[in-house]
């Protein structure tokens, strides 16, 4: 006779990118057979995982302040609570975490979370902390169970990890390791599974997702365009997206996929970082501002309603006022529907950290404010241009007010309207009636698009 494991409570705190959100779900899955079920708060939890991000400043400090808070809960539990630090801060600063917070039980990098059950067993036997931050020879995806935690109507699916590009400012190649692509068959299986659990929109994830080149079922190698064509054949999956991409990997077939696949949503996050060729070279981006504009032109020719999003860094070492103006000019030329912009933040161990001509903080502030004002203007005018249009909205959950539901536009806007909860999980035509700073409001045009 087999006995079920005791029911235990697991609380996961996630910082950073969508890949971390996905990883937190998979860590939850891998611990489920041990009896761990998700808990909303750390109070009374048997285990707490901090899934951390190292991309910009103060990441480690945030982790240490959260650990200080959790230490008290751990003490209140008589030391019973297992405390784990996962993700990129763990990868980069594992030893330091254990030195400064010796009450942490487990430190694990992003490539080792399939080994969590074994680490928990080792940590429970006491005898010191468990640290696993090497890049193991085995692929964690081969050792993970199928996802058991339903993600809902919109789901993430990691298809690629790591990065070989080594942009001057970025820690990712060091924390996530070399580029790796999952085989197509495993991705297609996971996508079908997500759809069976209710997903109607899947976002394929990777640090460099359009560099994906995975093994095809016939042993050949596919690129992302081909993979998207296969995914588009899955029944009841009306929406596909991918993030985050590099301009250098935008190949002909992927651009053609934007023309050919209606399920591929007309919204693309394509980071450019800077509009100055001098700074792009210093960043080791290996593309120019003109290259980027050309790619955007080709994408818009393929899919005329395509809206663009991007990432920008201001104040990279060596950035002059003229360089910054070149970034502003590129933003004016391209016209973005949405964007993220950051002040350059020096990351230990990256080439730019030791570069001469670091830009003074007040100057970075000024440039960031000017850039964000322009981007905000473009974002607002894009949202305003949606008013009066009819577009499919995928309903994802109840709204903030009674009788309201919220959905997602093709362009990732939240869309609110008065409607029945039956709409959730369906893609329905909606007429947009108002644009707010971070959302749209609409009215139903048609009851249902998909069965
Ligand atoms: N400083 C500021 N922004 C950074 N990013 C990555 N590294 C840094 C850094 N050191 C930004 C880039 C990237 C996004 C995920 O974070 O714009 O595209
Ligand atoms: Fe970082 Fe550049 Fe790789 Fe993106 S492409 S993860 S910014 S090194």
Coordinates of C-alpha atoms and ligand atoms in Angstrom, one line a residue:
X1 CA 0.0 0.0 0.0
X2 CA 1.3 3.5 -0.9
X3 CA 0.7 6.3 1.5
X4 CA 0.3 9.9 0.3
X5 CA 2.9 12.4 1.5
X6 CA 1.8 14.8 4.3
X7 CA 0.3 18.0 2.9
X8 CA 2.7 20.9 3.2
X9 CA 2.5 24.5 2.2
X10 CA 4.8 26.2 -0.3
X11 CA 5.0 29.9 -0.8
X12 CA 7.0 31.3 -3.8
X13 CA 8.0 34.9 -4.2
X14 CA 8.9 35.8 -7.8
X15 CA 10.9 38.8 -9.0
X16 CA 12.0 39.7 -12.5
X17 CA 11.1 38.4 -16.0
X18 CA 8.5 36.1 -17.4
X19 CA 11.0 33.3 -17.4
X20 CA 11.1 33.5 -13.6
X21 CA 7.3 33.4 -13.5
X22 CA 7.5 30.2 -15.6
X23 CA 10.3 28.8 -13.4
X24 CA 8.3 29.4 -10.2
X25 CA 5.5 27.4 -11.7
X26 CA 7.8 24.5 -12.6
X27 CA 9.4 24.5 -9.1
X28 CA 5.9 24.3 -7.7
X29 CA 5.2 21.3 -10.1
X30 CA 8.4 19.5 -9.1
X31 CA 7.6 19.8 -5.4
X32 CA 4.0 18.7 -5.7
X33 CA 4.8 14.9 -5.5
X34 CA 6.4 15.6 -2.1
X35 CA 3.1 16.9 -0.8
X36 CA 3.7 20.7 -1.3
X37 CA 0.7 22.7 -2.3
X38 CA 0.8 26.5 -3.1
X39 CA 0.2 28.9 -0.2
X40 CA -0.8 32.5 -0.7
X41 CA 1.4 33.8 2.2
X42 CA 4.6 32.9 3.9
X43 CA 2.9 32.8 7.2
X44 CA 2.8 29.2 8.4
X45 CA 4.4 27.9 5.2
X46 CA 6.6 24.8 5.4
X47 CA 8.8 26.1 2.6
X48 CA 9.4 29.5 1.0
X49 CA 11.3 30.0 -2.2
X50 CA 12.6 33.4 -3.3
X51 CA 13.0 33.3 -7.1
X52 CA 15.3 36.2 -7.7
X53 CA 16.4 38.5 -10.5
X54 CA 19.9 40.0 -11.0
X55 CA 19.4 42.1 -14.1
X56 CA 19.6 45.5 -12.6
X57 CA 20.6 47.3 -9.4
X58 CA 19.8 46.5 -5.8
X59 CA 18.6 43.0 -6.7
X60 CA 20.7 41.4 -4.0
X61 CA 19.7 44.0 -1.4
X62 CA 16.0 43.3 -2.1
X63 CA 16.7 39.6 -1.5
X64 CA 18.5 40.3 1.8
X65 CA 15.8 42.5 3.1
X66 CA 13.1 39.9 2.3
X67 CA 15.3 37.2 3.9
X68 CA 15.4 39.3 7.1
X69 CA 11.6 39.3 7.2
X70 CA 11.4 35.6 6.5
X71 CA 14.0 34.8 9.2
X72 CA 11.6 35.9 11.9
X73 CA 8.9 33.6 10.4
X74 CA 11.4 30.8 10.3
X75 CA 12.3 31.3 13.9
X76 CA 8.6 31.4 14.8
X77 CA 8.2 28.0 13.2
X78 CA 10.9 26.6 15.5
X79 CA 13.3 26.4 12.5
X80 CA 10.9 24.1 10.7
X81 CA 10.4 26.3 7.6
X82 CA 12.7 25.5 4.7
X83 CA 14.1 28.7 3.1
X84 CA 15.3 28.5 -0.5
X85 CA 16.9 31.2 -2.7
X86 CA 16.6 30.4 -6.4
X87 CA 17.1 32.3 -9.7
X88 CA 19.8 34.6 -10.9
X89 CA 20.9 36.2 -7.7
X90 CA 21.4 32.7 -6.3
X91 CA 23.5 31.8 -9.3
X92 CA 25.6 34.9 -9.1
X93 CA 26.0 35.4 -5.4
X94 CA 25.3 32.0 -3.8
X95 CA 28.2 31.9 -1.4
X96 CA 27.6 35.5 -0.3
X97 CA 23.9 34.6 0.4
X98 CA 25.0 31.8 2.7
X99 CA 27.6 34.0 4.4
X100 CA 25.2 36.8 5.1
X101 CA 22.1 34.7 5.7
X102 CA 23.2 31.4 7.2
X103 CA 19.6 30.5 8.1
X104 CA 19.0 29.9 4.3
X105 CA 18.7 26.1 3.7
X106 CA 18.9 25.9 -0.1
X107 CA 20.6 28.0 -2.8
X108 CA 19.9 26.9 -6.3
X109 CA 20.6 28.4 -9.7
X110 CA 18.1 28.4 -12.6
X111 CA 19.5 25.3 -14.2
X112 CA 19.1 23.0 -11.2
X113 CA 15.6 23.3 -10.0
X114 CA 14.7 19.8 -11.3
X115 CA 16.9 18.6 -8.4
X116 CA 14.8 20.4 -5.8
X117 CA 13.2 17.3 -4.3
X118 CA 16.6 15.8 -3.6
X119 CA 17.9 19.2 -2.2
X120 CA 14.8 19.4 0.1
X121 CA 15.5 15.9 1.4
X122 CA 19.2 16.8 2.0
X123 CA 18.2 20.1 3.8
X124 CA 15.7 18.2 6.0
X125 CA 18.4 15.9 7.1
X126 CA 20.1 19.1 8.5
X127 CA 23.8 19.3 8.5
X128 CA 24.2 22.6 6.8
X129 CA 22.9 24.4 3.7
X130 CA 22.6 22.9 0.3
X131 CA 24.1 24.9 -2.6
X132 CA 23.6 23.9 -6.3
X133 CA 24.7 26.6 -8.7
X134 CA 26.7 24.8 -11.3
X135 CA 25.4 24.2 -14.8
X136 CA 24.7 20.4 -14.8
X137 CA 25.4 18.2 -17.8
X138 CA 21.8 17.0 -17.9
X139 CA 19.0 19.1 -19.3
X140 CA 16.6 20.0 -16.5
X141 CA 13.6 19.8 -18.9
X142 CA 14.3 16.1 -19.4
X143 CA 13.9 15.6 -15.6
X144 CA 10.9 17.8 -14.9
X145 CA 7.3 16.4 -14.7
X146 CA 4.7 17.7 -17.0
X147 CA 3.3 20.9 -15.7
X148 CA 0.5 20.2 -13.2
X149 CA -0.2 23.7 -12.0
X150 CA -2.8 25.2 -14.5
X151 CA -1.6 28.6 -15.6
X152 CA -5.0 29.8 -16.8
X153 CA -6.2 31.3 -20.0
X154 CA -2.8 32.9 -20.8
X155 CA 0.2 30.7 -20.3
X156 CA 4.0 30.8 -20.6
X157 CA 6.1 28.1 -22.2
X158 CA 9.9 28.3 -22.0
X159 CA 11.4 27.0 -25.2
X160 CA 14.9 28.4 -25.0
X161 CA 17.3 29.5 -22.3
X162 CA 20.6 31.2 -21.9
X163 CA 22.4 33.6 -24.2
X164 CA 25.5 33.6 -26.3
X165 CA 25.3 37.3 -27.3
X166 CA 27.3 38.9 -24.4
X167 CA 25.9 42.4 -24.6
X168 CA 28.4 44.6 -22.7
X169 CA 26.0 45.5 -19.9
X170 CA 24.2 42.2 -19.3
X171 CA 24.6 39.4 -16.7
X172 CA 22.3 36.9 -18.4
X173 CA 25.1 35.0 -20.3
X174 CA 26.7 34.5 -16.9
X175 CA 23.7 33.7 -14.8
X176 CA 21.7 31.6 -17.3
X177 CA 24.6 30.2 -19.2
X178 CA 24.9 29.2 -22.9
X179 CA 22.0 29.2 -25.3
X180 CA 20.0 26.0 -25.3
X181 CA 16.9 25.1 -27.3
X182 CA 14.4 22.5 -26.2
X183 CA 13.3 19.9 -28.8
X184 CA 10.2 20.7 -30.8
X185 CA 8.4 17.5 -29.7
X186 CA 8.7 18.4 -26.0
X187 CA 7.4 22.0 -26.7
X188 CA 4.4 20.8 -28.8
X189 CA 3.5 18.2 -26.1
X190 CA 3.7 20.9 -23.4
X191 CA 1.6 23.3 -25.5
X192 CA -1.1 20.7 -26.0
X193 CA -1.1 20.0 -22.3
X194 CA -1.5 23.8 -21.5
X195 CA -4.4 24.0 -23.9
X196 CA -6.0 20.9 -22.3
X197 CA -5.7 22.9 -19.0
X198 CA -7.6 25.9 -20.5
X199 CA -4.8 28.0 -22.1
X200 CA -6.0 29.9 -25.1
X201 CA -2.9 32.1 -25.5
X202 CA 0.7 30.8 -25.2
X203 CA 3.7 33.0 -25.0
X204 CA 6.9 31.2 -25.9
X205 CA 9.7 32.4 -23.7
X206 CA 13.4 32.6 -23.9
X207 CA 16.2 35.0 -23.1
X208 CA 16.8 35.0 -26.9
X209 CA 13.6 33.3 -28.0
X210 CA 14.0 33.9 -31.7
X211 CA 17.5 32.3 -31.6
X212 CA 15.6 29.1 -30.9
X213 CA 16.8 26.3 -33.2
X214 CA 15.5 23.0 -31.9
X215 CA 15.5 19.4 -32.9
X216 CA 12.5 18.6 -35.1
X217 CA 10.6 15.3 -34.8
X218 CA 12.3 14.1 -38.0
X219 CA 15.8 14.9 -36.7
X220 CA 16.3 18.0 -38.7
X221 CA 16.6 21.5 -37.1
X222 CA 13.7 24.0 -37.1
X223 CA 13.8 27.7 -36.5
X224 CA 11.2 29.7 -34.6
X225 CA 9.1 30.4 -37.7
X226 CA 8.6 26.7 -38.4
X227 CA 7.8 26.0 -34.7
X228 CA 5.1 28.7 -34.7
X229 CA 3.5 27.2 -37.8
X230 CA 3.3 23.8 -36.0
X231 CA 1.9 25.4 -32.8
X232 CA -0.7 27.3 -34.9
X233 CA -2.2 23.9 -35.9
X234 CA -3.1 23.0 -32.3
X235 CA -6.9 23.1 -32.0
X236 CA -8.4 25.7 -29.5
X237 CA -5.2 27.7 -29.4
X238 CA -6.1 31.0 -31.1
X239 CA -3.2 33.1 -29.8
X240 CA 0.6 32.8 -29.9
X241 CA 3.3 35.2 -28.8
X242 CA 7.0 35.1 -28.2
X243 CA 9.4 37.1 -26.0
X244 CA 12.1 38.3 -25.8
X245 CA 13.8 38.7 -29.2
X246 CA 17.0 40.0 -30.6
X247 CA 17.0 42.0 -33.9
X248 CA 19.9 39.8 -35.2
X249 CA 17.8 36.7 -35.0
X250 CA 14.8 38.1 -36.9
X251 CA 15.2 35.8 -40.0
X252 CA 13.2 35.7 -43.2
X253 CA 11.1 32.7 -42.1
X254 CA 10.1 34.4 -38.8
X255 CA 9.1 37.6 -40.6
X256 CA 7.1 35.5 -43.0
X257 CA 5.4 33.8 -40.0
X258 CA 4.0 37.2 -39.0
X259 CA 2.4 37.4 -42.5
X260 CA 1.1 33.9 -42.6
X261 CA -0.1 32.9 -39.1
X262 CA -3.2 34.7 -37.9
X263 CA -2.7 33.3 -34.4
X264 CA 0.6 35.1 -34.1
X265 CA -0.5 38.3 -32.3
X266 CA 0.4 41.6 -34.0
X267 CA 2.5 42.8 -31.1
X268 CA 6.2 42.2 -30.9
X269 CA 8.7 43.0 -28.1
X270 CA 12.0 43.7 -30.0
X271 CA 14.6 45.4 -27.8
X272 CA 16.9 47.9 -29.5
X273 CA 18.6 49.3 -26.4
X274 CA 20.0 52.4 -28.1
X275 CA 19.6 54.4 -31.4
X276 CA 23.3 55.4 -31.6
X277 CA 25.5 53.2 -33.8
X278 CA 28.5 54.1 -31.6
X279 CA 26.8 52.9 -28.5
X280 CA 25.3 49.9 -30.2
X281 CA 28.8 48.9 -31.1
X282 CA 30.1 49.5 -27.5
X283 CA 27.2 47.4 -26.3
X284 CA 28.3 44.6 -28.7
X285 CA 24.8 44.4 -30.2
X286 CA 26.1 43.8 -33.7
X287 CA 23.3 45.7 -35.3
X288 CA 22.9 49.4 -36.2
X289 CA 20.0 51.7 -35.9
X290 CA 19.4 51.4 -39.6
X291 CA 19.4 47.6 -39.4
X292 CA 16.7 47.9 -36.7
X293 CA 14.6 50.3 -38.8
X294 CA 14.8 48.0 -41.8
X295 CA 13.7 45.0 -39.8
X296 CA 10.7 47.0 -38.5
X297 CA 9.8 48.0 -42.0
X298 CA 9.9 44.4 -43.2
X299 CA 7.8 43.3 -40.2
X300 CA 5.2 46.0 -40.8
X301 CA 5.1 45.0 -44.5
X302 CA 4.4 41.4 -43.5
X303 CA 1.8 42.4 -40.8
X304 CA 0.6 45.9 -41.3
X305 CA -1.2 46.1 -37.9
X306 CA 1.9 45.1 -36.0
X307 CA 2.6 47.1 -32.9
X308 CA 6.1 47.3 -31.4
X309 CA 7.6 47.3 -28.0
X310 CA 11.2 47.7 -27.0
X311 CA 13.8 48.0 -24.2
X312 CA 16.1 51.0 -23.9
X313 CA 19.1 51.7 -21.8
X314 CA 20.2 55.3 -21.2
X315 CA 23.6 56.2 -19.8
X316 CA 25.6 53.3 -21.1
X317 CA 29.4 54.1 -20.5
X318 CA 30.5 56.6 -23.2
X319 CA 27.0 57.7 -24.1
X320 CA 27.1 61.4 -25.1
X321 CA 24.2 63.8 -25.6
X322 CA 24.4 63.2 -29.3
X323 CA 24.2 59.5 -28.8
X324 CA 21.1 60.0 -26.6
X325 CA 19.6 62.2 -29.3
X326 CA 20.1 59.4 -31.8
X327 CA 18.0 57.2 -29.4
X328 CA 15.2 59.8 -29.3
X329 CA 15.3 60.0 -33.1
X330 CA 15.0 56.3 -33.5
X331 CA 12.0 56.3 -31.1
X332 CA 10.4 59.1 -33.2
X333 CA 11.0 57.1 -36.4
X334 CA 9.7 53.8 -35.2
X335 CA 6.8 54.9 -33.0
X336 CA 6.4 52.3 -30.2
X337 CA 3.1 51.1 -28.7
X338 CA 4.8 50.3 -25.5
X339 CA 8.4 50.2 -24.1
X340 CA 10.6 49.6 -21.1
X341 CA 13.5 52.0 -20.4
X342 CA 16.2 51.8 -17.8
X343 CA 19.2 53.7 -16.5
X344 CA 22.3 51.8 -17.2
X345 CA 23.2 49.9 -14.0
X346 CA 26.7 48.5 -13.6
X347 CA 26.7 44.8 -13.1
X348 CA 29.8 43.2 -11.6
X349 CA 31.7 40.9 -14.0
X350 CA 30.2 42.4 -17.2
X351 CA 32.5 44.2 -19.7
X352 CA 30.7 47.6 -19.4
X353 CA 31.2 47.7 -15.6
X354 CA 34.9 48.5 -16.0
X355 CA 34.5 50.7 -19.1
X356 CA 35.8 54.3 -19.0
X357 CA 33.5 57.3 -19.2
X358 CA 30.7 56.2 -17.0
X359 CA 27.8 58.6 -17.2
X360 CA 26.9 60.7 -14.1
X361 CA 23.7 59.7 -12.2
X362 CA 21.9 63.0 -12.6
X363 CA 22.6 63.0 -16.4
X364 CA 21.2 59.4 -16.6
X365 CA 18.1 60.6 -14.7
X366 CA 17.6 63.5 -17.0
X367 CA 17.9 61.3 -20.1
X368 CA 15.6 58.7 -18.7
X369 CA 12.9 61.3 -18.0
X370 CA 13.1 62.7 -21.4
X371 CA 12.9 59.3 -23.1
X372 CA 10.1 58.1 -20.9
X373 CA 8.1 61.3 -21.6
X374 CA 8.4 60.6 -25.3
X375 CA 7.5 56.8 -24.9
X376 CA 4.5 57.7 -22.7
X377 CA 3.2 60.0 -25.4
X378 CA 3.6 57.3 -28.0
X379 CA 1.9 54.7 -25.8
X380 CA -1.0 57.0 -25.1
X381 CA -1.5 57.9 -28.7
X382 CA -1.4 54.2 -29.7
X383 CA -4.0 53.4 -27.1
X384 CA -6.1 56.3 -28.3
X385 CA -5.9 55.1 -31.8
X386 CA -7.6 51.9 -30.7
X387 CA -10.7 53.8 -29.6
X388 CA -13.6 53.1 -32.1
X389 CA -11.9 50.0 -33.4
X390 CA -13.4 46.5 -33.1
X391 CA -10.9 43.9 -32.1
X392 CA -10.9 40.3 -30.6
X393 CA -10.4 40.3 -26.8
X394 CA -9.4 37.1 -25.0
X395 CA -11.2 37.2 -21.6
X396 CA -8.9 36.1 -18.8
X397 CA -10.7 36.8 -15.5
X398 CA -13.2 38.8 -13.4
X399 CA -12.7 42.5 -13.4
X400 CA -12.1 44.8 -10.5
X401 CA -15.8 45.8 -10.1
X402 CA -18.8 43.5 -9.8
X403 CA -20.3 42.5 -13.2
X404 CA -17.0 43.3 -14.9
X405 CA -14.7 41.0 -16.8
X406 CA -11.1 41.7 -18.0
X407 CA -9.5 40.5 -21.1
X408 CA -6.4 41.1 -23.3
X409 CA -6.3 42.9 -26.6
X410 CA -4.1 41.6 -29.4
X411 CA -1.7 44.4 -28.3
X412 CA -1.5 43.2 -24.7
X413 CA -3.8 46.0 -23.3
X414 CA -6.0 44.9 -20.5
X415 CA -9.6 45.5 -21.7
X416 CA -12.4 46.0 -19.2
X417 CA -16.1 45.6 -19.9
X418 CA -19.5 44.8 -18.3
X419 CA -20.1 41.1 -19.0
X420 CA -20.8 37.7 -17.7
X421 CA -18.1 35.4 -16.2
X422 CA -19.0 32.9 -19.0
X423 CA -16.9 35.0 -21.3
X424 CA -13.7 34.0 -19.5
X425 CA -11.6 31.7 -21.7
X426 CA -13.2 33.0 -24.9
X427 CA -12.0 35.3 -27.6
X428 CA -14.8 37.7 -28.4
X429 CA -15.1 40.8 -30.7
X430 CA -15.2 44.0 -28.6
X431 CA -15.6 47.6 -29.7
X432 CA -13.1 49.8 -27.8
X433 CA -14.8 52.8 -26.4
X434 CA -12.2 54.5 -24.2
X435 CA -8.4 54.5 -23.5
X436 CA -7.1 54.9 -20.0
X437 CA -3.4 55.2 -19.1
X438 CA -2.9 51.4 -18.7
X439 CA -6.0 49.8 -20.0
X440 CA -8.9 50.1 -22.5
X441 CA -12.6 49.9 -22.0
X442 CA -15.0 48.2 -24.4
X443 CA -18.4 46.9 -25.2
X444 CA -19.3 43.5 -26.6
X445 CA -20.0 43.3 -30.3
X446 CA -20.5 39.6 -30.6
X447 CA -21.1 36.9 -28.1
X448 CA -18.5 34.3 -29.0
X449 CA -15.7 33.7 -31.5
X450 CA -14.4 30.2 -30.5
X451 CA -16.4 27.2 -29.4
Ligands
LIG1 N1 21.4 48.1 -16.8 C1 20.2 48.6 -17.2 N2 19.4 47.8 -17.9 C2 19.7 46.6 -18.2 N3 19.1 45.6 -18.9 C3 19.8 44.5 -18.9 N4 21.0 44.7 -18.2 C4 20.9 46.0 -17.8 C5 21.8 46.8 -17.1 N5 23.0 46.4 -16.7 C6 17.8 45.8 -19.6 C7 17.9 45.7 -21.1 C8 17.2 44.3 -21.3 C9 16.2 44.3 -20.2 C10 15.7 43.0 -19.9 O1 16.9 44.8 -19.1 O2 17.2 46.7 -21.7 O3 16.7 44.2 -22.6
LIG2 FE1 21.5 40.1 -22.3 FE2 22.1 40.9 -24.7 FE3 21.7 38.3 -24.2 FE4 19.6 40.0 -24.2 S1 20.9 39.5 -26.0 S2 20.1 38.4 -22.6 S3 20.6 41.8 -23.4 S4 23.4 39.5 -23.4

